[in-house]
Amino acid sequence: MSNPQQLRYSKEHEWLSAVEDGVATIGITEYAANALGDVVYAQLPEVGDTVTAGETCGELESTKSVSDLYSPLTGEVTAANQDVVDDPSLVNSAPFEGGWLFKVRVTEEPADLLSADEYTAFSGN
């Protein structure tokens, strides 16, 4: 399993892209997707919602369990991936591409985000 070097990671197993024009894209890692099993339902934050770093903002349901979705950043949701709502299996098949979950206009970025190498050491993968 390879964690893309250009992304940053949270200890709750979310990834985020570099902030471009104040907006970051967020998803869950391949490690988290594999641990969840086949994702069958995604409840994502809605456009206009305010999310807070480290707090629950949605959930993913799999054939194994239900897992809370945490935001790694604080800000306003600018997009939610309707493709994932329509086909939650994208979270498993393309966690770093088409399986992204939502985008946030960042107002606060925590200092404890991990690099790809740090996340790999943290997750053991």
mmCIF file of C-alpha atoms in Angstrom:
data_model
loop_
_atom_site.group_PDB
_atom_site.id
_atom_site.type_symbol
_atom_site.label_atom_id
_atom_site.label_comp_id
_atom_site.label_asym_id
_atom_site.label_seq_id
_atom_site.Cartn_x
_atom_site.Cartn_y
_atom_site.Cartn_z
ATOM 1 C CA MET A 1 0.000 0.000 0.000
ATOM 2 C CA SER A 2 1.432 3.344 -1.006
ATOM 3 C CA ASN A 3 0.365 6.678 0.448
ATOM 4 C CA PRO A 4 0.810 9.490 -2.100
ATOM 5 C CA GLN A 5 3.668 11.751 -1.037
ATOM 6 C CA GLN A 6 1.929 14.994 -2.069
ATOM 7 C CA LEU A 7 -0.927 14.468 0.416
ATOM 8 C CA ARG A 8 -1.075 15.040 4.160
ATOM 9 C CA TYR A 9 -2.799 12.724 6.622
ATOM 10 C CA SER A 10 -4.678 12.778 9.921
ATOM 11 C CA LYS A 11 -4.428 10.214 12.704
ATOM 12 C CA GLU A 12 -8.130 9.483 12.055
ATOM 13 C CA HIS A 13 -7.053 8.120 8.610
ATOM 14 C CA GLU A 14 -8.221 10.979 6.403
ATOM 15 C CA TRP A 15 -6.046 12.431 3.662
ATOM 16 C CA LEU A 16 -6.089 15.961 2.329
ATOM 17 C CA SER A 17 -4.648 17.632 -0.715
ATOM 18 C CA ALA A 18 -2.514 20.717 -0.645
ATOM 19 C CA VAL A 19 -4.624 23.836 -0.192
ATOM 20 C CA GLU A 20 -5.207 25.496 -3.581
ATOM 21 C CA ASP A 21 -7.011 28.851 -3.670
ATOM 22 C CA GLY A 22 -7.924 28.234 -0.039
ATOM 23 C CA VAL A 23 -9.634 24.868 -0.719
ATOM 24 C CA ALA A 24 -8.460 21.353 0.210
ATOM 25 C CA THR A 25 -9.888 18.017 -0.983
ATOM 26 C CA ILE A 26 -10.494 15.347 1.694
ATOM 27 C CA GLY A 27 -10.908 11.576 1.579
ATOM 28 C CA ILE A 28 -10.086 8.488 3.609
ATOM 29 C CA THR A 29 -6.884 6.537 3.164
ATOM 30 C CA GLU A 30 -6.535 3.178 1.456
ATOM 31 C CA TYR A 31 -5.650 1.724 4.863
ATOM 32 C CA ALA A 32 -8.966 2.970 6.312
ATOM 33 C CA ALA A 33 -10.944 1.822 3.261
ATOM 34 C CA ASN A 34 -9.447 -1.681 3.561
ATOM 35 C CA ALA A 35 -10.146 -1.788 7.303
ATOM 36 C CA LEU A 36 -13.769 -0.767 6.723
ATOM 37 C CA GLY A 37 -14.420 -3.380 4.070
ATOM 38 C CA ASP A 38 -16.890 -2.790 1.239
ATOM 39 C CA VAL A 39 -18.409 0.666 1.734
ATOM 40 C CA VAL A 40 -22.142 0.574 0.962
ATOM 41 C CA TYR A 41 -23.334 3.992 2.205
ATOM 42 C CA ALA A 42 -21.778 7.446 2.551
ATOM 43 C CA GLN A 43 -23.229 10.369 4.482
ATOM 44 C CA LEU A 44 -21.120 13.406 3.640
ATOM 45 C CA PRO A 45 -21.269 16.980 4.904
ATOM 46 C CA GLU A 46 -23.310 19.289 2.685
ATOM 47 C CA VAL A 47 -22.135 22.347 0.776
ATOM 48 C CA GLY A 48 -22.250 25.309 3.151
ATOM 49 C CA ASP A 49 -21.765 23.194 6.294
ATOM 50 C CA THR A 50 -18.997 24.277 8.648
ATOM 51 C CA VAL A 51 -16.665 21.463 9.698
ATOM 52 C CA THR A 52 -14.205 21.533 12.590
ATOM 53 C CA ALA A 53 -10.854 19.733 12.685
ATOM 54 C CA GLY A 54 -11.102 16.514 14.687
ATOM 55 C CA GLU A 55 -14.905 16.518 14.859
ATOM 56 C CA THR A 56 -17.420 14.194 13.201
ATOM 57 C CA CYS A 57 -18.871 15.469 9.927
ATOM 58 C CA GLY A 58 -20.444 12.364 8.380
ATOM 59 C CA GLU A 59 -20.247 8.597 8.309
ATOM 60 C CA LEU A 60 -19.334 5.662 6.135
ATOM 61 C CA GLU A 61 -21.184 2.380 6.419
ATOM 62 C CA SER A 62 -19.639 -0.856 5.239
ATOM 63 C CA THR A 63 -20.552 -4.512 5.267
ATOM 64 C CA LYS A 64 -18.474 -4.744 8.472
ATOM 65 C CA SER A 65 -19.380 -1.629 10.465
ATOM 66 C CA VAL A 66 -20.352 2.036 10.574
ATOM 67 C CA SER A 67 -17.506 4.509 10.961
ATOM 68 C CA ASP A 68 -17.634 8.208 11.763
ATOM 69 C CA LEU A 69 -16.001 10.538 9.273
ATOM 70 C CA TYR A 70 -13.817 13.236 10.845
ATOM 71 C CA SER A 71 -12.704 16.469 9.264
ATOM 72 C CA PRO A 72 -8.935 17.030 9.348
ATOM 73 C CA LEU A 73 -9.474 20.790 8.827
ATOM 74 C CA THR A 74 -11.743 23.593 9.963
ATOM 75 C CA GLY A 75 -13.684 25.474 7.315
ATOM 76 C CA GLU A 76 -16.716 25.599 5.056
ATOM 77 C CA VAL A 77 -17.660 22.698 2.784
ATOM 78 C CA THR A 78 -17.556 23.835 -0.850
ATOM 79 C CA ALA A 79 -18.299 20.467 -2.513
ATOM 80 C CA ALA A 80 -19.411 16.955 -1.646
ATOM 81 C CA ASN A 81 -18.655 14.082 -4.003
ATOM 82 C CA GLN A 82 -22.073 13.018 -5.310
ATOM 83 C CA ASP A 83 -20.399 10.154 -7.208
ATOM 84 C CA VAL A 84 -19.466 8.587 -3.843
ATOM 85 C CA VAL A 85 -23.002 9.054 -2.510
ATOM 86 C CA ASP A 86 -24.334 7.328 -5.652
ATOM 87 C CA ASP A 87 -21.616 4.640 -5.694
ATOM 88 C CA PRO A 88 -19.951 4.300 -2.251
ATOM 89 C CA SER A 89 -17.671 1.529 -3.544
ATOM 90 C CA LEU A 90 -15.495 4.302 -5.069
ATOM 91 C CA VAL A 91 -14.111 4.791 -1.541
ATOM 92 C CA ASN A 92 -12.649 1.268 -1.810
ATOM 93 C CA SER A 93 -11.706 1.179 -5.485
ATOM 94 C CA ALA A 94 -10.181 4.659 -5.800
ATOM 95 C CA PRO A 95 -9.650 6.190 -2.333
ATOM 96 C CA PHE A 96 -7.092 8.738 -3.587
ATOM 97 C CA GLU A 97 -8.792 9.596 -6.893
ATOM 98 C CA GLY A 98 -12.545 9.330 -7.637
ATOM 99 C CA GLY A 99 -13.288 8.286 -4.061
ATOM 100 C CA TRP A 100 -12.561 11.720 -2.555
ATOM 101 C CA LEU A 101 -15.310 12.781 -0.149
ATOM 102 C CA PHE A 102 -15.576 16.563 0.166
ATOM 103 C CA LYS A 103 -13.784 19.886 -0.295
ATOM 104 C CA VAL A 104 -13.293 22.558 2.358
ATOM 105 C CA ARG A 105 -12.445 26.259 2.183
ATOM 106 C CA VAL A 106 -9.866 26.182 4.944
ATOM 107 C CA THR A 107 -10.053 28.604 7.875
ATOM 108 C CA GLU A 108 -7.781 26.602 10.193
ATOM 109 C CA GLU A 109 -5.289 23.832 9.569
ATOM 110 C CA PRO A 110 -4.051 21.832 12.560
ATOM 111 C CA ALA A 111 -0.319 21.521 13.146
ATOM 112 C CA ASP A 112 -0.442 17.753 13.760
ATOM 113 C CA LEU A 113 -1.076 16.605 10.168
ATOM 114 C CA LEU A 114 1.301 13.891 9.004
ATOM 115 C CA SER A 115 3.457 13.501 5.914
ATOM 116 C CA ALA A 116 3.049 10.317 3.859
ATOM 117 C CA ASP A 117 6.078 8.734 5.560
ATOM 118 C CA GLU A 118 4.846 9.719 9.032
ATOM 119 C CA TYR A 119 1.391 8.310 8.262
ATOM 120 C CA THR A 120 2.882 5.064 6.969
ATOM 121 C CA ALA A 121 4.846 4.682 10.213
ATOM 122 C CA PHE A 122 1.752 5.594 12.268
ATOM 123 C CA SER A 123 -0.590 3.150 10.501
ATOM 124 C CA GLY A 124 1.992 0.399 10.106
ATOM 125 C CA ASN A 125 1.389 0.244 6.355
#
